[in-house]
Amino acid sequence: MTNPYEEAFEQSMNDPDGFWGKAAEDCHWYKRWDKVLDDSNKPFYRWFTGGEINTCYNALDYHIEQGRGEQLALIYDSPVTDTINKYTYTELRDEVAKFAGVLKAQGVEKGDRVLIYMPMIAEAAIAMLACARIGAVHSVVFGGFAAKELATRINDAKPKVIVSASCGIEVAKVIAYKPLLDTAIDLSDAKPGKCVVLQRPMEEAAMIAGRDVDWVEAMASATPADCVPVAATDPLYILYTSGTTGEPKGVVRDNGGHVVALKWTMKNIYNVDPGDVYWAASDVGWVVGHSYIVYGPLFNGCTTILFEGKPVGTPDAGVFWRVIAEHKVNVMFTAPTAFRAIKREDPNADLMKQYDLSNFKALFLAGERTDPNTLHWAEDSLKVPVVDHWWQTETGWAIAANCLGLHVFPVKEGSPTKPAPGWNLQVVDANAQQVPAGKIGALVVKLPLPPGTLPTLWENDERYLESYLEEFPGYYKTADAGFIDEDGYAFVMSRTDDIINVAGHRLSTGAMEEVLSDHPEVAECAVLGVDDSLKGQVPVGFVVLKAGVTKAEEEITKEVIQMVRERIGPVAAFKTATVVKRLPKTRSGKILRGTIQKIADNKEYNVPATIDDPTVLVEMEEALKGIGYAGARKS
Ligand code: COA
Ligand code: AMP
């Protein structure tokens, strides 16, 4: 006896054209596709070639046509400014059309890039949808990045226009965005023609005459712009994510496959219907924000919530329950770290008892593995299914999940359950040979990837091939290691590269090492992610000083910490560094990061056979104890 999940999975494998073609019938097209899956240029697969579509039309206008014009499309809930603003589908469409007119008036045309550097305000979503409306390609940059990171993204995307705001609010701190933006533009060699800036009352930004345009003034005189048809394969957005070097990867998302796949996930994975209220407590700067604050819920005719606050401190650990109760949220999506923050402040979930959560049906977690403690705490206090699902910026939606709209499988701790339909997930060894059930290997996906995933990296096919397709020919490399058990459940254990996940934020330790090595007194360094009870992982840096350095070690560590903050941004959460005499290395000179990490996390480790000099491990242990690791930590 098969269940609907198995049927869907089988069909998606054996007849992808039939499966995704049927899902595409549910979307609005100006011109129907010629081919569902176009494999004429392997390994570059494209979906819905020949089709013409508009993402914004599918998100807004389509629902107005279907009679949802008066239904709420977006609720902006901001405990940090004490504001709640609600937009119906008609109101949101009108704002978006007006802002699309603003962009057009600034010279933005189909295919032009628009960079969006904004905090969690409704205008960020409005700007994204406005780009989609006129076929421009948006690139949203997370607010916690420093000016230099922003400059790198400006250089790569070469935006015609940048959209920003005067400031963001981090709990009680006002973060001025505009000076960061001005510095980034100074640092970049691809200067935008114009910047549209929303002035927020908490911090007015100084405007540069001739370049900066005031959002409110521009909107007042804007001519609304209509949706333009674009090719299904045209890019909708570029989202930069950490790669293994300081150069971030520009993940590209196309229009057609994205609409089809995300709309399909809303019912089949999240089990929400049009009219339901869906809340992804993330940030529009991350892929979760793109897929599930803005696009997915709107494609499906849901009400989405855009929350400008934190799980704790805005004002307390009950704010998630307040939002769920007040807006009658049906399904929520966040990162496990947010729940760990709440659990730490309110271990018995006492604050939850003040709220009516009767509309709440399910909690989805992603960004990092859900640890059993957090899983059970959430299950026991919320009394709804808690679903750990696994995905990446590159994939745009879940590779593995308990697909609540298809079939509910029993939960296994530490597993995001089974591959979602469309994902031929396998575990292979270094020779790309499949390994038996239960054995750890590289998690890879047999090509083609389903619609809605990355077709390439922005203007860099070569890096796309090299990063994802070359190591295991015929497969997409997730860069996660793990296994699939006898029952077909996936387990994601660790990254196989230098990426770490800090509070659900993806960061590259390699990029931090590049910063540390720029310090004039540093001879060599290593940065690695160590376990953290709140953020999952945090980066810790080790520096070896050049011979003859007389500066105090403490001063140097302070300086390298400050350098990471200035060059990468506060989001790196790089707060600990220490000076060591030498680093453990293999005889061929490779730093033994894995061994240092195990010592830091107080885990058992084998002295690597290839180590140059094992006595260095004792020194490392001492150094780690000195900064509160290797078993020295109290909490
Ligand atoms: N703009 C400017 N600064 C930002 C920022 C933004 N959008 N987001 C974070 N920062 C800053 C923070 O203020 C903090 O600065 P500080 O060093 O001056 O204190 C720093 O970056 C690190 O932030 P973070 O790692 O988020 O730590 P935190 O202690 O502020 O908060 C959590 C911890 C767990 C409450 C918070 O990370 C959280 O809510 N996480 C949810 C994760 C999430 O949404 N992930 C997305 C995938 S689902
Ligand atoms: P990002 O691109 O920021 O979404 O980060 C993607 C990475 O986060 C993945 O490659 C995994 O390493 C990790 N990740 C995301 N979700 C999960 C999960 N549910 N379980 C385990 N790891 C996860």
XYZ file of C-alpha atoms and ligand atoms in Angstrom:
706
model
C 0.000 0.000 0.000
C 1.480 3.315 -0.979
C 0.679 6.656 0.600
C 0.335 10.033 -1.185
C 3.956 10.939 -0.360
C 5.235 7.761 -1.995
C 2.996 8.266 -5.022
C 4.159 11.861 -5.440
C 7.798 10.899 -4.947
C 7.611 8.055 -7.482
C 5.923 10.227 -10.070
C 8.418 13.060 -9.566
C 11.231 10.566 -10.264
C 9.697 8.595 -13.138
C 7.729 11.321 -14.858
C 9.103 14.743 -13.863
C 7.416 16.353 -16.883
C 4.017 15.051 -15.816
C 4.562 15.864 -12.151
C 5.851 19.437 -12.477
C 3.724 20.127 -15.565
C 0.642 19.449 -13.450
C 1.928 21.720 -10.673
C 2.538 24.458 -13.264
C -1.134 24.318 -14.340
C -1.873 25.911 -10.985
C 0.042 29.097 -11.896
C -0.682 31.990 -14.227
C 1.263 31.973 -17.520
C 1.191 34.493 -20.363
C 2.541 31.814 -22.650
C 2.610 28.117 -21.914
C 5.999 26.403 -21.831
C 7.343 24.371 -24.757
C 9.172 21.943 -22.510
C 8.750 21.188 -18.804
C 12.294 19.874 -18.308
C 14.790 21.035 -20.893
C 17.884 18.835 -20.799
C 19.323 19.968 -24.130
C 22.382 21.572 -22.493
C 23.420 19.149 -19.739
C 24.490 19.571 -16.996
C 22.640 22.913 -17.176
C 19.020 21.863 -16.857
C 16.230 24.406 -17.325
C 12.556 24.213 -16.425
C 9.571 25.468 -18.433
C 11.573 26.754 -21.396
C 9.505 28.732 -23.875
C 7.051 29.740 -21.128
C 6.339 33.361 -20.171
C 5.279 34.344 -16.696
C 5.416 37.169 -14.153
C 6.308 36.378 -10.543
C 4.588 39.465 -9.117
C 1.409 38.712 -11.045
C 1.344 35.248 -9.490
C 1.978 36.715 -6.035
C -0.599 39.516 -6.111
C -2.726 40.336 -9.177
C -3.760 36.717 -9.724
C -5.358 36.516 -6.271
C -7.180 39.809 -6.750
C -8.652 38.335 -9.936
C -9.665 35.261 -7.945
C -11.598 37.426 -5.470
C -8.990 37.752 -2.704
C -8.473 41.513 -3.134
C -9.826 42.318 0.325
C -8.004 39.499 2.097
C -4.868 40.411 4.033
C -1.731 39.688 2.045
C 0.899 41.013 4.462
C 1.015 41.975 8.107
C 4.025 43.992 9.239
C 4.423 43.426 12.975
C 7.197 45.416 14.581
C 7.493 45.243 18.364
C 10.669 47.362 18.122
C 8.698 50.327 16.782
C 5.391 49.338 18.317
C 3.727 49.202 14.905
C 1.370 46.824 13.152
C 0.482 47.618 9.529
C -1.805 45.462 7.441
C -2.038 45.314 3.651
C -4.806 43.607 1.703
C -3.892 42.013 -1.601
C -5.232 45.089 -3.411
C -3.362 47.504 -1.153
C -0.107 45.593 -1.485
C -0.484 45.335 -5.265
C -1.069 49.093 -5.457
C 2.033 49.892 -3.377
C 4.118 47.457 -5.403
C 2.859 48.856 -8.723
C 3.700 52.373 -7.537
C 7.192 51.389 -6.452
C 7.675 49.561 -9.755
C 6.850 52.956 -11.313
C 9.501 54.591 -9.109
C 12.108 52.100 -10.307
C 11.114 52.640 -13.924
C 11.380 56.391 -13.451
C 14.960 55.829 -12.239
C 15.732 54.023 -15.475
C 15.352 50.409 -14.321
C 14.417 48.061 -17.153
C 13.868 44.346 -17.575
C 17.075 42.457 -16.718
C 18.634 45.357 -14.756
C 19.756 44.578 -11.228
C 18.407 46.363 -8.159
C 20.197 45.845 -4.858
C 18.015 45.974 -1.755
C 19.722 46.699 1.576
C 16.918 47.056 4.067
C 15.813 46.041 7.530
C 12.682 43.979 8.173
C 10.083 46.470 7.019
C 7.216 46.030 4.565
C 9.027 48.239 2.051
C 11.678 45.521 1.636
C 9.032 43.082 0.362
C 7.434 45.848 -1.707
C 10.774 46.566 -3.382
C 11.360 42.876 -4.145
C 7.922 42.422 -5.679
C 8.265 45.680 -7.628
C 11.456 44.369 -9.247
C 9.678 41.146 -10.164
C 6.804 43.181 -11.630
C 9.005 44.880 -14.210
C 11.369 41.972 -14.808
C 14.285 43.533 -12.908
C 16.575 41.215 -10.940
C 16.752 41.933 -7.223
C 19.612 41.161 -4.909
C 18.772 41.562 -1.247
C 21.703 41.969 1.134
C 21.250 41.150 4.815
C 21.570 44.172 7.110
C 24.080 42.568 9.473
C 26.853 42.600 6.865
C 29.564 45.245 6.903
C 30.170 47.822 4.171
C 32.944 45.742 2.597
C 30.680 42.713 2.152
C 28.048 44.991 0.671
C 30.650 46.432 -1.710
C 31.621 42.940 -2.911
C 27.978 42.259 -3.753
C 27.603 45.622 -5.502
C 30.664 44.858 -7.615
C 29.333 41.481 -8.648
C 25.679 42.384 -9.298
C 26.344 45.849 -10.760
C 22.970 47.277 -9.745
C 21.506 50.219 -11.623
C 19.655 51.287 -8.483
C 20.043 50.515 -4.764
C 17.042 50.606 -2.436
C 17.750 51.179 1.239
C 16.483 52.691 4.464
C 18.022 55.130 6.896
C 18.279 52.572 9.703
C 17.422 49.215 11.178
C 16.590 48.381 14.764
C 18.332 45.594 16.654
C 16.293 45.165 19.853
C 16.949 48.613 21.369
C 19.897 49.673 19.186
C 19.358 51.842 16.128
C 21.731 50.734 13.368
C 22.370 53.458 10.809
C 22.268 51.764 7.385
C 22.928 54.775 5.191
C 26.570 55.423 6.267
C 27.291 51.725 5.621
C 25.714 52.043 2.201
C 27.660 55.227 1.379
C 30.940 53.574 2.427
C 30.118 50.469 0.381
C 29.428 52.563 -2.711
C 32.722 54.413 -2.161
C 34.528 51.076 -1.955
C 32.884 49.598 -5.050
C 33.788 50.045 -8.692
C 30.244 49.538 -9.981
C 28.501 52.681 -8.730
C 24.726 52.644 -8.960
C 23.032 55.521 -10.771
C 20.528 56.164 -7.991
C 19.712 55.159 -4.417
C 16.118 55.216 -3.229
C 16.151 55.695 0.537
C 13.304 55.295 2.985
C 13.740 57.717 5.857
C 12.713 56.142 9.162
C 11.958 58.520 12.040
C 14.435 56.892 14.459
C 17.436 58.059 12.415
C 17.250 60.393 9.440
C 19.917 59.796 6.820
C 21.914 62.503 5.093
C 21.062 62.378 1.397
C 23.517 62.880 -1.452
C 22.094 65.389 -3.899
C 21.694 64.061 -7.430
C 22.120 60.433 -6.388
C 19.729 59.790 -3.496
C 15.980 59.789 -3.954
C 13.519 59.963 -1.066
C 11.192 56.923 -1.065
C 8.105 58.832 0.099
C 8.547 61.710 -2.337
C 9.164 59.378 -5.257
C 6.081 57.303 -4.399
C 3.897 60.414 -4.230
C 4.484 61.217 -7.879
C 4.892 57.686 -9.235
C 2.946 56.258 -12.154
C 1.968 52.670 -11.292
C 3.649 50.096 -13.512
C 2.052 46.932 -14.792
C 3.450 43.388 -14.805
C 5.610 42.503 -17.781
C 5.918 38.953 -19.106
C 9.397 37.479 -18.705
C 10.828 34.176 -19.880
C 10.368 31.395 -17.322
C 14.153 31.014 -17.413
C 14.904 34.707 -16.857
C 16.487 35.476 -13.470
C 14.203 36.707 -10.701
C 16.901 37.295 -8.127
C 20.506 36.851 -7.093
C 21.140 35.943 -3.470
C 24.714 35.930 -2.266
C 25.744 33.230 0.138
C 28.978 32.238 1.798
C 31.323 30.160 -0.289
C 34.646 28.694 0.735
C 36.523 31.906 0.024
C 35.897 35.547 0.824
C 34.039 35.867 -2.488
C 30.374 35.059 -1.878
C 28.464 32.971 -4.402
C 25.667 34.692 -6.338
C 22.924 32.085 -6.307
C 20.522 32.722 -9.193
C 16.811 31.918 -9.087
C 14.688 31.922 -12.215
C 11.050 32.967 -12.516
C 9.052 30.006 -13.835
C 10.419 27.061 -11.869
C 10.423 29.188 -8.714
C 6.716 30.069 -8.902
C 5.769 26.474 -9.662
C 7.924 24.823 -7.008
C 7.208 27.249 -4.168
C 3.467 27.235 -4.743
C 3.551 23.436 -4.745
C 5.460 23.339 -1.428
C 2.886 25.476 0.374
C 0.225 22.772 0.316
C 2.340 19.657 -0.008
C 5.088 20.395 2.507
C 3.567 23.006 4.836
C -0.075 21.947 4.417
C -1.411 25.488 4.191
C -4.305 26.606 2.017
C -5.165 29.953 0.454
C -6.474 32.222 3.210
C -4.272 30.614 5.895
C -1.808 32.723 7.872
C 1.844 31.766 7.442
C 4.743 33.196 9.395
C 8.421 32.726 8.652
C 10.343 34.441 11.459
C 13.525 35.014 9.522
C 14.922 37.946 7.551
C 14.342 38.959 3.938
C 18.140 38.936 3.573
C 18.202 35.125 3.800
C 16.744 32.524 1.497
C 14.053 31.643 4.039
C 12.906 35.242 3.834
C 12.802 35.171 0.036
C 10.978 31.868 -0.218
C 8.712 31.963 2.814
C 8.235 35.534 3.981
C 7.653 36.934 0.515
C 7.105 34.556 -2.367
C 5.711 31.173 -1.269
C 2.855 32.397 0.953
C 1.802 35.025 -1.601
C 1.888 32.565 -4.520
C -0.503 30.478 -2.463
C -2.944 33.261 -1.511
C -1.970 33.149 2.178
C -1.450 36.022 4.593
C 2.239 36.400 5.360
C 3.793 38.029 8.406
C 6.866 40.225 8.274
C 8.195 40.497 11.811
C 10.708 43.125 12.874
C 11.801 41.747 16.205
C 13.690 38.973 17.930
C 12.480 35.842 19.722
C 13.592 37.366 23.039
C 13.972 40.920 24.264
C 11.301 42.504 22.050
C 9.911 42.768 24.664
C 10.160 39.232 26.079
C 10.283 35.519 25.332
C 6.494 35.498 24.808
C 6.518 37.585 21.634
C 6.283 34.593 19.260
C 3.144 33.421 21.070
C 1.721 36.962 21.014
C 2.183 37.160 17.231
C 0.733 33.681 16.668
C -2.326 34.502 18.791
C -2.876 38.054 17.559
C -2.694 37.233 13.846
C -4.128 33.714 14.092
C -1.028 32.148 12.602
C -1.583 28.618 11.283
C 1.966 27.618 10.424
C 5.283 29.046 11.545
C 8.826 28.587 10.275
C 11.984 29.612 12.117
C 15.469 28.418 13.101
C 16.065 26.143 16.119
C 18.341 28.810 17.634
C 15.301 31.067 18.082
C 13.594 28.364 20.130
C 16.750 27.774 22.170
C 16.784 31.501 22.975
C 13.157 31.336 24.158
C 13.681 28.128 26.124
C 16.647 29.662 27.915
C 14.568 32.617 29.140
C 11.305 30.818 29.750
C 12.150 27.142 30.322
C 8.619 26.132 31.288
C 7.005 28.142 28.504
C 4.982 30.020 31.105
C 4.542 33.020 28.828
C 2.824 30.798 26.279
C -0.058 30.222 28.672
C -1.220 33.832 28.309
C -2.082 33.347 24.642
C -4.724 31.547 22.603
C -2.776 29.383 20.173
C -5.794 27.394 18.993
C -5.266 28.264 15.316
C -1.684 27.049 15.330
C -1.176 23.805 13.385
C 2.540 23.204 12.842
C 6.061 24.490 13.460
C 8.803 24.070 10.858
C 12.482 24.461 11.725
C 15.513 24.780 9.440
C 18.878 26.445 9.088
C 20.664 23.876 11.225
C 19.864 20.428 12.582
C 17.140 20.513 15.241
C 18.670 19.107 18.399
C 16.493 16.614 20.322
C 16.140 18.938 23.330
C 14.714 21.763 21.281
C 12.508 19.374 19.304
C 10.928 17.905 22.422
C 10.592 21.224 24.204
C 8.748 22.667 21.205
C 6.577 19.559 20.775
C 5.688 19.359 24.455
C 4.872 23.025 24.874
C 3.129 23.714 21.552
C 1.451 20.322 21.143
C 1.583 20.501 17.350
C 3.834 18.688 14.845
C 7.373 20.078 14.869
C 9.071 19.475 11.539
C 12.814 19.688 11.038
C 13.459 20.229 7.327
C 16.745 20.553 5.510
C 17.599 22.960 2.736
C 20.081 25.495 1.477
C 20.225 28.906 -0.159
C 21.062 27.096 -3.387
C 18.031 24.820 -3.312
C 15.457 27.493 -2.446
C 13.168 24.923 -0.811
C 13.406 21.775 1.246
C 15.511 18.833 0.071
C 14.111 16.702 2.878
C 11.041 17.223 5.033
C 8.104 15.543 6.654
C 5.647 16.654 3.955
C 2.610 17.340 6.120
C 0.318 17.892 3.129
C 1.119 14.463 1.701
C 1.675 12.024 4.546
C 2.788 12.469 8.132
C 5.663 10.137 9.013
C 6.714 9.391 12.592
C 9.476 11.757 13.696
C 13.008 10.476 14.227
C 15.218 12.701 16.377
C 17.911 14.460 14.386
C 16.380 13.667 10.999
C 14.588 15.992 8.573
C 12.639 12.836 7.551
C 12.604 11.884 3.851
C 13.663 13.488 0.576
C 10.862 15.700 -0.717
C 9.338 14.788 -4.105
C 11.690 15.949 -6.857
C 14.849 15.184 -4.873
C 16.786 12.055 -5.815
C 18.947 12.194 -2.688
C 21.793 9.715 -2.387
C 24.811 9.098 -0.195
C 28.085 8.449 -1.973
C 31.734 7.825 -1.150
C 34.715 9.755 -2.501
C 34.445 7.818 -5.786
C 30.808 8.804 -6.278
C 29.702 5.240 -5.463
C 26.533 4.794 -3.423
C 27.124 3.587 0.116
C 24.806 1.190 2.021
C 21.984 2.441 4.258
C 23.215 3.819 7.555
C 26.728 4.559 6.322
C 27.952 8.153 6.341
C 29.032 9.741 3.092
C 28.517 12.839 0.990
C 24.874 13.829 0.570
C 24.348 14.417 -3.143
C 21.335 14.857 -5.404
C 21.161 13.053 -8.725
C 20.646 15.577 -11.523
C 18.447 17.195 -12.594
C 17.540 19.227 -9.538
C 13.817 20.016 -9.320
C 12.414 23.416 -10.398
C 13.019 26.421 -8.128
C 16.655 25.481 -7.485
C 19.712 27.349 -8.733
C 20.320 27.070 -12.483
C 23.801 28.617 -12.078
C 25.787 31.306 -10.234
C 25.471 34.893 -11.398
C 27.603 35.337 -14.520
C 29.798 32.476 -13.391
C 28.872 29.117 -14.941
C 32.377 27.893 -14.311
C 32.226 28.429 -10.556
C 28.805 26.768 -10.532
C 30.218 23.652 -12.189
C 33.312 23.641 -10.040
C 31.482 24.229 -6.744
C 28.582 21.863 -7.176
C 28.823 19.474 -10.117
C 32.410 18.456 -10.719
C 33.356 16.455 -7.644
C 30.590 13.874 -8.125
C 29.783 13.737 -11.850
C 26.044 13.460 -12.484
C 25.209 14.765 -9.008
C 24.715 18.063 -7.209
C 27.010 18.239 -4.184
C 25.170 19.613 -1.149
C 28.480 19.898 0.786
C 26.697 18.255 3.702
C 27.721 14.844 5.007
C 25.222 12.388 6.416
C 23.406 9.143 5.813
C 20.062 7.622 4.869
C 18.810 4.913 7.216
C 17.007 1.631 6.421
C 13.635 3.419 6.512
C 14.722 6.072 4.013
C 15.136 8.852 6.609
C 17.916 11.338 5.874
C 20.351 12.451 8.575
C 22.439 15.568 7.981
C 25.529 15.491 10.167
C 27.975 18.211 9.160
C 29.304 20.369 6.350
C 32.164 19.010 4.303
C 33.597 22.488 3.714
C 34.448 25.449 5.946
C 30.883 26.742 6.264
C 29.502 27.124 9.776
C 25.993 27.975 10.938
C 25.869 30.652 13.599
C 22.384 31.386 14.953
C 20.995 30.047 11.665
C 23.273 32.364 9.683
C 25.618 30.817 7.140
C 29.225 31.972 7.398
C 32.579 30.964 5.989
C 35.474 30.458 8.397
C 37.780 30.752 5.361
C 36.540 34.298 4.824
C 37.278 35.097 8.488
C 40.771 33.619 8.142
C 41.371 35.934 5.191
C 40.611 38.884 7.492
C 42.809 37.632 10.347
C 45.771 37.044 8.079
C 45.618 40.673 7.042
C 46.594 41.759 10.556
C 50.200 43.004 10.334
C 51.353 40.993 13.358
C 49.723 37.695 12.372
C 51.890 35.028 10.724
C 49.180 32.386 10.354
C 45.763 31.623 11.696
C 42.831 29.250 11.855
C 39.145 29.927 12.462
C 36.722 27.146 13.234
C 33.196 26.684 14.478
C 32.785 25.345 17.996
C 29.588 24.157 19.691
C 27.436 26.826 21.311
C 24.354 26.108 23.372
C 22.425 29.087 21.969
C 23.736 29.735 18.470
C 24.544 26.141 17.548
C 28.054 27.137 16.544
C 30.262 30.173 17.016
C 33.574 30.984 15.328
C 36.783 30.948 17.359
C 40.082 32.235 15.999
C 43.656 31.113 16.669
C 46.535 33.318 15.631
C 50.251 32.647 15.499
C 52.273 35.857 15.704
C 55.197 36.827 13.540
C 58.626 36.482 15.196
C 59.682 39.477 17.271
C 56.202 40.901 17.881
C 56.158 42.833 21.131
C 52.577 44.094 21.162
C 50.419 42.650 23.948
C 48.571 39.497 22.859
C 45.337 40.801 24.313
C 45.538 43.879 22.163
C 46.099 41.810 19.033
C 43.130 39.552 19.716
C 40.939 42.610 20.315
C 42.106 44.041 17.011
C 41.397 40.904 14.987
C 37.927 40.678 16.540
C 37.260 44.263 15.553
C 38.595 43.641 12.025
C 36.112 40.800 11.443
C 33.285 42.965 12.706
C 34.297 45.795 10.394
C 34.960 43.712 7.308
C 32.358 40.951 7.506
C 29.902 42.421 9.965
C 28.415 41.882 13.413
C 26.491 38.896 12.067
C 29.757 36.901 12.038
C 29.487 36.868 15.856
C 33.267 36.587 16.009
C 33.973 37.373 19.657
C 36.728 34.966 20.688
C 40.306 34.725 19.521
C 43.517 33.642 21.170
C 47.215 33.667 20.452
C 48.971 30.284 20.178
C 52.612 29.453 19.561
C 51.841 27.105 16.680
C 48.944 25.264 15.074
C 48.575 21.497 14.821
C 49.407 20.430 11.287
C 49.940 17.365 9.192
C 53.436 16.644 7.940
C 52.391 18.182 4.626
C 51.436 21.399 6.417
C 47.609 21.133 6.459
C 46.061 22.639 9.599
C 44.158 19.967 11.564
C 40.984 21.989 12.043
C 38.819 18.946 12.764
C 41.072 17.888 15.628
C 41.122 21.388 17.151
C 37.341 21.455 16.905
C 36.994 18.129 18.736
C 39.307 19.309 21.514
C 37.331 22.556 21.798
C 34.024 20.691 22.020
C 35.549 18.311 24.584
C 34.883 15.330 22.354
C 36.992 12.220 22.026
C 39.532 12.361 19.246
C 42.254 10.215 17.764
C 45.675 11.728 17.339
C 45.919 11.867 13.532
C 48.586 9.545 12.154
C 49.727 12.297 9.833
C 50.353 14.849 12.591
C 53.683 16.583 12.469
C 54.206 16.866 16.231
C 51.555 15.508 18.646
C 52.767 17.622 21.591
C 51.116 20.649 19.977
C 47.726 19.146 20.887
C 48.455 19.610 24.584
C 49.242 23.270 23.919
C 45.978 23.635 21.987
C 44.011 22.111 24.840
C 45.542 24.576 27.275
C 44.838 27.502 24.945
C 41.231 26.376 24.498
C 40.745 26.012 28.245
C 42.058 29.533 28.602
C 39.172 30.859 26.540
C 36.530 28.661 28.132
C 36.518 25.625 25.820
C 37.845 22.060 25.971
C 35.697 21.292 28.992
C 36.512 24.503 30.835
C 33.147 26.079 30.132
C 30.662 26.487 32.955
C 27.382 26.549 30.965
N 21.249 44.354 11.013
C 22.279 44.771 11.770
N 22.861 44.005 12.713
C 22.387 42.756 12.890
C 21.326 42.251 12.125
C 20.745 43.101 11.159
N 19.741 42.706 10.401
N 21.077 40.988 12.541
C 21.936 40.705 13.519
N 22.732 41.784 13.733
C 23.784 41.913 14.744
C 23.217 41.740 16.128
O 22.715 42.945 16.650
C 24.443 41.268 16.908
O 25.245 42.409 17.146
P 26.126 42.590 18.492
O 27.351 41.763 18.274
O 26.399 44.061 18.485
O 25.302 42.119 19.636
C 25.198 40.431 15.895
O 24.721 40.863 14.607
C 24.995 38.939 16.021
O 23.612 38.662 15.847
P 22.943 37.260 16.181
O 23.926 36.169 15.862
O 21.626 37.188 15.551
O 22.874 37.221 17.742
P 21.877 37.896 18.768
O 22.488 37.628 20.097
O 21.570 39.299 18.395
O 20.510 37.048 18.661
C 19.128 35.064 18.316
C 20.467 35.625 18.844
C 19.155 33.562 18.438
C 18.005 35.637 19.137
C 18.968 35.514 16.850
O 20.108 35.144 16.121
C 17.772 34.951 16.121
O 16.663 35.356 16.305
N 17.997 34.012 15.235
C 16.997 33.477 14.339
C 17.762 33.045 13.162
C 17.122 33.255 11.853
O 16.194 33.967 11.667
N 17.737 32.558 10.881
C 17.379 32.622 9.514
C 17.180 31.258 8.933
S 15.600 30.567 9.409
P 21.744 28.245 4.206
O 22.248 28.247 2.818
O 22.089 29.458 4.975
O 20.280 27.910 4.270
O 22.515 27.072 4.956
C 22.454 25.772 4.447
C 23.143 24.808 5.352
O 22.560 24.832 6.660
C 23.000 23.373 4.904
O 23.920 23.009 3.906
C 23.200 22.615 6.199
O 24.554 22.497 6.509
C 22.534 23.520 7.218
N 21.135 23.130 7.442
C 20.031 23.793 7.060
N 18.925 23.163 7.497
C 19.339 22.056 8.162
C 18.670 20.977 8.844
N 17.344 20.955 8.955
N 19.434 20.001 9.384
C 20.787 20.036 9.300
N 21.470 21.032 8.683
C 20.759 22.026 8.120
